XYZ file of C-alpha atoms in Angstrom:
280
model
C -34.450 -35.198 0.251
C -36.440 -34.173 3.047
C -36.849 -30.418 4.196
C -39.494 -29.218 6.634
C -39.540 -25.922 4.750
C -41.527 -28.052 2.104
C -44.119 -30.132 4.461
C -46.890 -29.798 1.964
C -49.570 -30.079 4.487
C -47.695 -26.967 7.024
C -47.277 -24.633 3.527
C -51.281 -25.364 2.792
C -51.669 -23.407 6.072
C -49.475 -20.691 5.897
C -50.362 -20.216 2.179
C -54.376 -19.769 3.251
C -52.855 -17.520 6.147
C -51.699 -15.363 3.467
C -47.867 -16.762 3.122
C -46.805 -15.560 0.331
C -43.295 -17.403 0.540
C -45.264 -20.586 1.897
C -47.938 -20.367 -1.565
C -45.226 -19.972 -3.950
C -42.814 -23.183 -2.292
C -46.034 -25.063 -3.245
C -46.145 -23.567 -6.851
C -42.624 -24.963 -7.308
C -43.983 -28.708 -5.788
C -47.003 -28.625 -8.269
C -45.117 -27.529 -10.691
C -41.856 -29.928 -10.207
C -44.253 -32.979 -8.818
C -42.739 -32.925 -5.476
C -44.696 -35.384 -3.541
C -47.568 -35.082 -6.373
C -48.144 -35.805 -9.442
C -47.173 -32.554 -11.982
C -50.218 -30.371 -11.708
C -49.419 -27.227 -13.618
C -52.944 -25.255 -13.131
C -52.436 -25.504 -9.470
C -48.792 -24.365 -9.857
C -50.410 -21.024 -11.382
C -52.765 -20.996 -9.174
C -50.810 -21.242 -6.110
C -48.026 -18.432 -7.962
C -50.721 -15.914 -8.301
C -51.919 -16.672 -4.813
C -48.185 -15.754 -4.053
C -47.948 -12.990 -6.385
C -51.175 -11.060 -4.642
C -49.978 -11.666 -1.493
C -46.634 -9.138 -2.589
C -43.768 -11.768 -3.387
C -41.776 -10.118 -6.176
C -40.407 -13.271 -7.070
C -43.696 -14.800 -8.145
C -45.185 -11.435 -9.475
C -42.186 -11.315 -11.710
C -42.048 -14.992 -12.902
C -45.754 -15.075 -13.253
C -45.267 -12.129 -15.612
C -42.681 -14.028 -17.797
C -44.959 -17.117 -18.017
C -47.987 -15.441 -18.672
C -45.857 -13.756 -21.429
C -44.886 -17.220 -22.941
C -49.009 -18.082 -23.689
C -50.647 -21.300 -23.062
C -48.800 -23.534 -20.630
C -49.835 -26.482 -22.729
C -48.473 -24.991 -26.135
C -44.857 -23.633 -23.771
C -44.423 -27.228 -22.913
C -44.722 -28.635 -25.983
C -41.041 -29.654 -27.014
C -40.132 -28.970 -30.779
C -39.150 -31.775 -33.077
C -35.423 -32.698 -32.456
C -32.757 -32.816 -35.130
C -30.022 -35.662 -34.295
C -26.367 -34.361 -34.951
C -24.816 -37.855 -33.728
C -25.740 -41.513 -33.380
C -23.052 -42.484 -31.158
C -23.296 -40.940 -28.514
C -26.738 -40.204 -29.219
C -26.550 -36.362 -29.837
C -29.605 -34.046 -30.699
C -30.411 -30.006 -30.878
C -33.566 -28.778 -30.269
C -34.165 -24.832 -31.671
C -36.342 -22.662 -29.592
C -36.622 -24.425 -26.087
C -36.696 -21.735 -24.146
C -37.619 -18.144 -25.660
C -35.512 -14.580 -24.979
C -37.347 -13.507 -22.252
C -37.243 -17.366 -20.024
C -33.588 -17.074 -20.907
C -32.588 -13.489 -19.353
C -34.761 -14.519 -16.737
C -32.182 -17.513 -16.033
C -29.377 -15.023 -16.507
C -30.659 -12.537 -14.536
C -31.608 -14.964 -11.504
C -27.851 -16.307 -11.265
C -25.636 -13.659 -12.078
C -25.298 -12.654 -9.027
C -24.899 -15.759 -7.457
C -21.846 -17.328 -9.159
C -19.021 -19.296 -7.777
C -16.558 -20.830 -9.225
C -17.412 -24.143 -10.773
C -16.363 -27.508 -9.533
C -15.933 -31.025 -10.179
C -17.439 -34.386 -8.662
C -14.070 -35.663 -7.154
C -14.211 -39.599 -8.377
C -12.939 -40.635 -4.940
C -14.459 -38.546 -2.246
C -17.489 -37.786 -3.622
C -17.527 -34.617 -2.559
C -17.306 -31.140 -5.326
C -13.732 -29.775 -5.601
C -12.676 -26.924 -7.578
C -10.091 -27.996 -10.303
C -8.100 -26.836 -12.915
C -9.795 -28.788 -15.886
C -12.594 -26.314 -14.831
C -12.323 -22.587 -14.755
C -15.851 -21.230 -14.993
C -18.092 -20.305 -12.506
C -21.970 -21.641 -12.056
C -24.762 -21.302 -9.702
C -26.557 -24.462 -8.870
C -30.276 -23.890 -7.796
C -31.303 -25.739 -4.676
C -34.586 -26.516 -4.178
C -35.091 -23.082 -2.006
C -34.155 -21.704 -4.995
C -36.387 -22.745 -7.612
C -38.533 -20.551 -9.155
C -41.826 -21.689 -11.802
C -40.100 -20.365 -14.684
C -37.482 -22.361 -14.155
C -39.439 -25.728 -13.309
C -41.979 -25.498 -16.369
C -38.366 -25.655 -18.836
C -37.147 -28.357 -16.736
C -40.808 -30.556 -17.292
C -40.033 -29.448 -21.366
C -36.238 -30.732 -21.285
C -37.439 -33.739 -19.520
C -40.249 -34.399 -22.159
C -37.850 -33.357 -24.585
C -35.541 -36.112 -23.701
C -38.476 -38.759 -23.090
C -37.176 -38.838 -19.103
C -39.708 -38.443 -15.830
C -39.018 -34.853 -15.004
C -38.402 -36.327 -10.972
C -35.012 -37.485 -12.246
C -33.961 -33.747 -12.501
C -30.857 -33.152 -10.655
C -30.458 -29.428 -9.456
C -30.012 -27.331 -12.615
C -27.129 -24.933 -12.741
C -26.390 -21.624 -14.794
C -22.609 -21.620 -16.168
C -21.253 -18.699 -16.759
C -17.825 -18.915 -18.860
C -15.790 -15.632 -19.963
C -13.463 -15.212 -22.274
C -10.658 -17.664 -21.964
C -12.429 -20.091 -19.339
C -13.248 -23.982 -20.165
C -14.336 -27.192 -18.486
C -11.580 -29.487 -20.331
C -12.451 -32.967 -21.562
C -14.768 -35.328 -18.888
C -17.816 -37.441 -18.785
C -20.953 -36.722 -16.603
C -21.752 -40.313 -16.141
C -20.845 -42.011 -12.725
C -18.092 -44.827 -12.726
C -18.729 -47.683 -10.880
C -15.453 -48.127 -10.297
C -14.600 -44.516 -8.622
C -15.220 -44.858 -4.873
C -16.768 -41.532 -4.876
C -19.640 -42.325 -7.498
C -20.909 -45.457 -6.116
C -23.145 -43.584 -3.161
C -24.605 -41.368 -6.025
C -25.435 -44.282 -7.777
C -26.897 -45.912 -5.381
C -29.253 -43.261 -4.091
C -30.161 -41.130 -7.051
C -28.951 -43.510 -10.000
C -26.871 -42.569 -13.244
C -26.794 -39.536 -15.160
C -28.833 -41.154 -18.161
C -28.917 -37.711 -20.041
C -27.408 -34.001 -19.782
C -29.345 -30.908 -21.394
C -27.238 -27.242 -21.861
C -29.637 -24.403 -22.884
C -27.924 -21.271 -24.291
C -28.698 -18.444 -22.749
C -27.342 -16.244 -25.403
C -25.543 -16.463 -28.652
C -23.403 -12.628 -28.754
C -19.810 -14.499 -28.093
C -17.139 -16.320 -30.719
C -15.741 -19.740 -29.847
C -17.606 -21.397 -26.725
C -18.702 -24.412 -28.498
C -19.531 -27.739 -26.808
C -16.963 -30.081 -28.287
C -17.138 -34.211 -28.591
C -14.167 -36.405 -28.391
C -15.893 -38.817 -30.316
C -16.491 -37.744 -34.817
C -15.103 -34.267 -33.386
C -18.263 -32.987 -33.495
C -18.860 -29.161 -32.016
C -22.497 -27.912 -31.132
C -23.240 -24.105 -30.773
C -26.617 -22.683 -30.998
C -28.893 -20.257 -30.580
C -30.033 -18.378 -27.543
C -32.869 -20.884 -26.864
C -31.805 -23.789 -28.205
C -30.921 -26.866 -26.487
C -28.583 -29.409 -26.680
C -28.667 -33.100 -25.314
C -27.047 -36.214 -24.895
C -27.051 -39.854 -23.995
C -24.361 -40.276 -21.371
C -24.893 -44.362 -21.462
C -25.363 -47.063 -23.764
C -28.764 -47.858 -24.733
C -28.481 -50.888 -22.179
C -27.516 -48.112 -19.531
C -23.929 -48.963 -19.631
C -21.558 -45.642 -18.878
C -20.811 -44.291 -22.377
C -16.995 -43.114 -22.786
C -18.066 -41.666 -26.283
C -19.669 -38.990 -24.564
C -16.577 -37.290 -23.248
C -17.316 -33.760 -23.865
C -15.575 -29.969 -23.283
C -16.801 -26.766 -23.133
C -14.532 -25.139 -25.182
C -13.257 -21.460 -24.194
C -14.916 -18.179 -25.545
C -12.616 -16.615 -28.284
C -14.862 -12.841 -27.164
C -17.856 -11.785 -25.374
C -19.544 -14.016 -22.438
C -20.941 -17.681 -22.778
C -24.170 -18.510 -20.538
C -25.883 -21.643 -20.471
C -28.496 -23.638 -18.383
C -26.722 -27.246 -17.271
C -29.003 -30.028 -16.423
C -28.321 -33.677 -15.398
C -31.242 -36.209 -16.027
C -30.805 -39.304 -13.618
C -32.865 -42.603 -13.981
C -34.476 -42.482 -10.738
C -36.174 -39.756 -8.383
C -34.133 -36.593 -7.309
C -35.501 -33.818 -5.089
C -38.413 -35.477 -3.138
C -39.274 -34.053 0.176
C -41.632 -35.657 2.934
């Protein structure tokens, strides 16, 4: 990916100019390893450099990660428990804490529309009637260091590089709404999924984080041992979406089953096998 709103070496200069915008774009690069290796003190440092200089957006993350304690004890992941061999299928309690979640909600929730699907021949997102929630997908303008400090704990949590992070979304599902049965892995054989797989590689592993736990019903369902996950706000799910030879897995057809009452929100995130989100 390559966006001149994140030259590293034209930010350095604003940010010392006193860009506030331009100091906390390179928080999010230290912090994601955009062109870098991951470099979390300078991600604080350059946040608080943004957070001085008046950007609410950093003064208010910085005051949620500052909340969570030492960065190196926040990105720690917790010991998994495995709920299914095949597909490989694990939970993980306490990923991300209250306040990292509302944060999430709170970022998004204005920002929904409705959710769509990769169309296997085009390539290109489509709504469809196998999914009837909304999301909002964070581009890389949009990413904030709360945000990027989970993803580096979901990626260590999976035992992925954290640059095979596609751009995580927020899903949003009321009462009623679903994504029916699909897989996340590309097919080879769909026209549509062969670019993707060429440039950015497959979907190795998908993480949901709940966002909250007050609704009935909502649960992420397997096809394969009918097995349904819900946890709580916090915790994580994942899954292998290939073999262990990196062969598309169908046993990882999945739904997100509808809420029965209340609101369902969760944190989506695809893991692919080789870089996503680099910029030059």
């Amino acid at each position: 990916m390559t966006d001149p709103g994140f030259h590293a070496g034209a930010l350095s200069e604003r940010a010392e100019a006193g860009d506030a915008e331009a100091a906390h774009r390179l928080a999010v690069m230290a912090g994601a390893g955009i062109n870098r290796p991951f470099d979390p003190a300078e991600a604080l440092r350059r946040l608080r450099q943004a957070a001085d200089g008046g950007l609410d957006l950093a003064r208010d993350s910085l005051a949620v990660i500052e909340a969570e304690g030492p960065l190196e004890t926040w990105l720690r992941p917790p010991t998994p428990q495995l709920l299914a061999q095949e597909p490989h299928v694990f939970r993980a309690e306490r990923v991300a804490s209250p306040a990292v979640c509302d944060w999430l909600r709170a970022r998004a929730a204005d920002r929904l529309q409705p959710a769509k699907v990769f169309d296997p021949q085009t390539g290109e997102g489509r709504e469809d009637h196998i999914r009837t929630n909304t999301s909002m997908a964070f581009a890389l303008e949009d990413m904030d260091l709360v945000l990027v400090l989970l993803r580096e704990k979901l990626a260590r949590l999976a035992g992925v590089p954290a640059h095979g992070l596609e751009a995580p979304q927020v899903l949003h599902y009321k009462p009623g709404q679903s994504f029916d049965w699909h897989v996340d892995y590309f097919d080879p054989a769909n026209p549509g999924h062969r670019e993707p797989l060429a440039s950015g590689g497959q979907r190795v592993v998908t993480a949901l984080v709940w966002l909250n736990d007050d609704y009935d019903g909502g649960q992420t369902a397997f096809v394969h041992g009918d097995l349904k996950v819900k946890g709580r706000k916090g915790d994580a799910v994942l899954w292998a979406n290939v073999t262990p030879r990196g062969a598309p897995q169908p046993l990882s057809r999945h739904a997100g089953l509808p809420p029965t009452s209340g609101e369902k929100w969760v944190l989506s995130q695809w893991m692919r096998n080789r870089p996503q989100m680099q910029v030059v």
